[in-house]
Amino acid sequence: MSISRRKFLGWVGAAGIAATAATKSRAAHAEFEGYPESYAVLHDSTLCIGCRSCERACNEVNDLPKPATPFDDLSVLDKKRRTDAASYTVVNKYGQVPGENRPVFRKDQCNHCLEPACASSCFVGAFTKTPEGAVIWDESVCVGCRYCLIACPFNIPAYEYDEPLTPRVMKCTMCHPRIEQGLLPGCVEACPMEALTFGARSDLLLIARERIRKYPDRYVNHIYGEREMGGTSWLYITGRKPSEVGLREDLGTTPAPELTSGALLMVPIVIGMWPALLGGIYKISQRKDRIAREQLVAAVKAQKEQSDKEREEAVKATKASAQQQQEKAIEKAVKKALEEAAESGDSKEEK
Amino acid sequence: MADTAVTTSAEHAAEAPSPAKRPLFSPFNIIAALILLATAPFAILRFTGGLGAVTALDHTNPWGIWIGFDLLTGVALAAGGYVTSAAFYIFGKEEYHSAVRPAILTGFLGYGLVVFALLFDVGRPWRLPYPFFVSQGVTSVMFEVGACVALYLTVLFLEFSPAAMEWLGLKKVRWIVVKLTILLTILGVLLSTLHQSSLGAMYLLAPSKLHPLWYSTYLPVYFFVSSIAAGLSMIIFESTMAHRYFSHLMDQRHKDERNKIALGFGRAAALVLAAYSSIKIFGIAADNNWAYLLTGYGLWYLVELVGFVMAPAFLFAVGVRDRNFGLIRVCAIWTVLGIVLNRFNVSLIAFNWHLPSAERYFPALGEFAISIFIVTLGIVVYRFIVTRMPILYHHPDYHD
Amino acid sequence: MDGTIYTLQEFMMRTKGIVYILAIGFLIGFTAFWHFLFSREPREETDRD
């Protein structure tokens, strides 16, 4: 079947367009920039005095149980604390360096990642990255597997291990219900030093860069959370290296969902290929068994035919030799009879 | 001591030995009952006082031995089910026939116990069906693990059911299930490949928490390949145990095939462990992690790799070559311990390796107790089934 | 809620969901195809499929 040149070129062109269209719709990971106008919080730890007002406000706004030591007790800062089932946020103290007139403090809480590891890990989809920027948790579906605690690189989610039947995952919500009402998160509103600034993430990055540019001796030139784990909605600028204020510098910039996407991409390949592969092997081994059985049957049959044939020939040979012997015996008898007749004839003539 | 008593006769007398009449208060029953009674209070406490009352879990160490041992190790060791049924039904190894039913039974009970253990570990166990019926978290590797484990447990139940139906005399239903054998076997290998590898893939989400020697892009491959070796070794081990404690229940074919199975599975294990060793080394090379081998954790990694993978790989080969069945059986136990070690390393020992020892996890008494409770229950059920149903012998009324 | 996909997480939710459904459909379809392919082959008693 011959095709015209025009037709052929037409097909090639169509194939090329289809391939391009396919590549365009296959989104490269770098294409996701998150929700536009999504909010974030900028924490300027050089302004933080470790007063724990944010912890108190958070506790009140979220109706959390009152802690054993009150919020104005600053001695708790002598030990490093992490978030727990009754504390969505904690402030930690990071020692005093000679030459500085006070220690450094940093507030720790959920960083509301742009591509949250908790959301990626949850097998009931209990976590949602909202358009407002907050990463929130849905109690109505949580099974309590705690994979989110494993997944979070910042070790933020806590679990109510002392609740026997309705334990919850506890973490900062960026006061999402308040944001939706146009209010500020509780901690941001309560901070007396304005160490926390709430706004559009893009704006906060500009503000942070501007502060660092204006006061290069005050800040380390790094906005933590700009690109860590693919970017977070809680940004930090500090006067110390991140690792000196409890922020890990080895987390990389790969967003969490990409860490397992390779493994997940193999799943449909295995599902598609294994049945054909295993079914094929089964059929091959079934065929081998059948051939082996057929060969066995054929070999037995051939053997039987062979021995039948040999037996027949042996019988024939015996018959033939028997016949031969019989003929010889007859011949001999006839000869003898003739001789005897000849002898008796001769003796009659002599008389 | 080379044991060369391998029967080669083509006919195996299909004896159907009747289970011996056992007293209710046998030593086994008494000990099992005592263990269950001693550990049951912790099981109850889990639901009256919460996880905090029985475990040492905390916010930084949310998974303990119920995940590291009952789930991860349990699933790996139950792999004998798919390996043996694949060898017999798909690859057509007729000489492993008597290994199939015990393997399926172990698989079925193993996975059943895994799900049972999850009822304790998970915060709201009645919500375990949620990922399938309420809200599908499809981006999660654990979603896939859950789906595959649930489906595979169903497959194992169906593969096990003919034995139960022979015991109950349900001929018609049994015939239907037997017709599904190849479909179930292929599905079983497929599902096992997926969830064995995905249990490893779950840890891909935490590169900042797992030691670089154990964290690798190849984690899913490592978990899958090692599950094959685990399955092969567990079958050899159980065969050894069964022949010691239940040989009076076995038919002649079961007894005759024993050594051939040990030889064949030992050979396969040698190959799989050798391959597994090399891909682990390739993984170190791929990430250029050689320097870590010279650290404390590096030494521990070498203990696992050289001492519990390469060594049994080599000695399995020696045992097979020399027809040394004692050595083969030792290597089987050795390999099983190596798999246990690997799963513990990934989930508990190399996990959170960078944290100070005050923040590290060690299991609480209640966790040991409930794990022992679960395993003891499993052994009791195993014994119940093996002494009543045609697992170790062929039921004379059925010929397919 | 305009249906646009803004994050990798949302993208993966959509694609993985579709893939899982397709995969289940494939398994059912493949079984049917298998029977179609082998239905005219001579069968023996010892066959297991």
GROMACS .gro file of C-alpha atoms in nm, chain B residues 40 82 117 158 169 198 220 267 280 289 400:
model
   11
  391ALA     CA    1  -0.346  -1.020   7.809
  433TYR     CA    2   0.424  -1.644   4.772
  468ALA     CA    3  -0.090  -0.626   6.569
  509LEU     CA    4  -0.861  -1.831   4.962
  520GLY     CA    5  -1.612  -3.185   5.368
  549SER     CA    6   0.665  -0.055   4.953
  571PRO     CA    7   1.216  -0.090   4.794
  618ARG     CA    8   2.031  -2.332   4.651
  631LYS     CA    9   2.355  -0.339   4.863
  640ASN     CA   10   2.886   0.648   5.111
  751ASP     CA   11  -0.614  -3.236   4.267
   0.00000   0.00000   0.00000
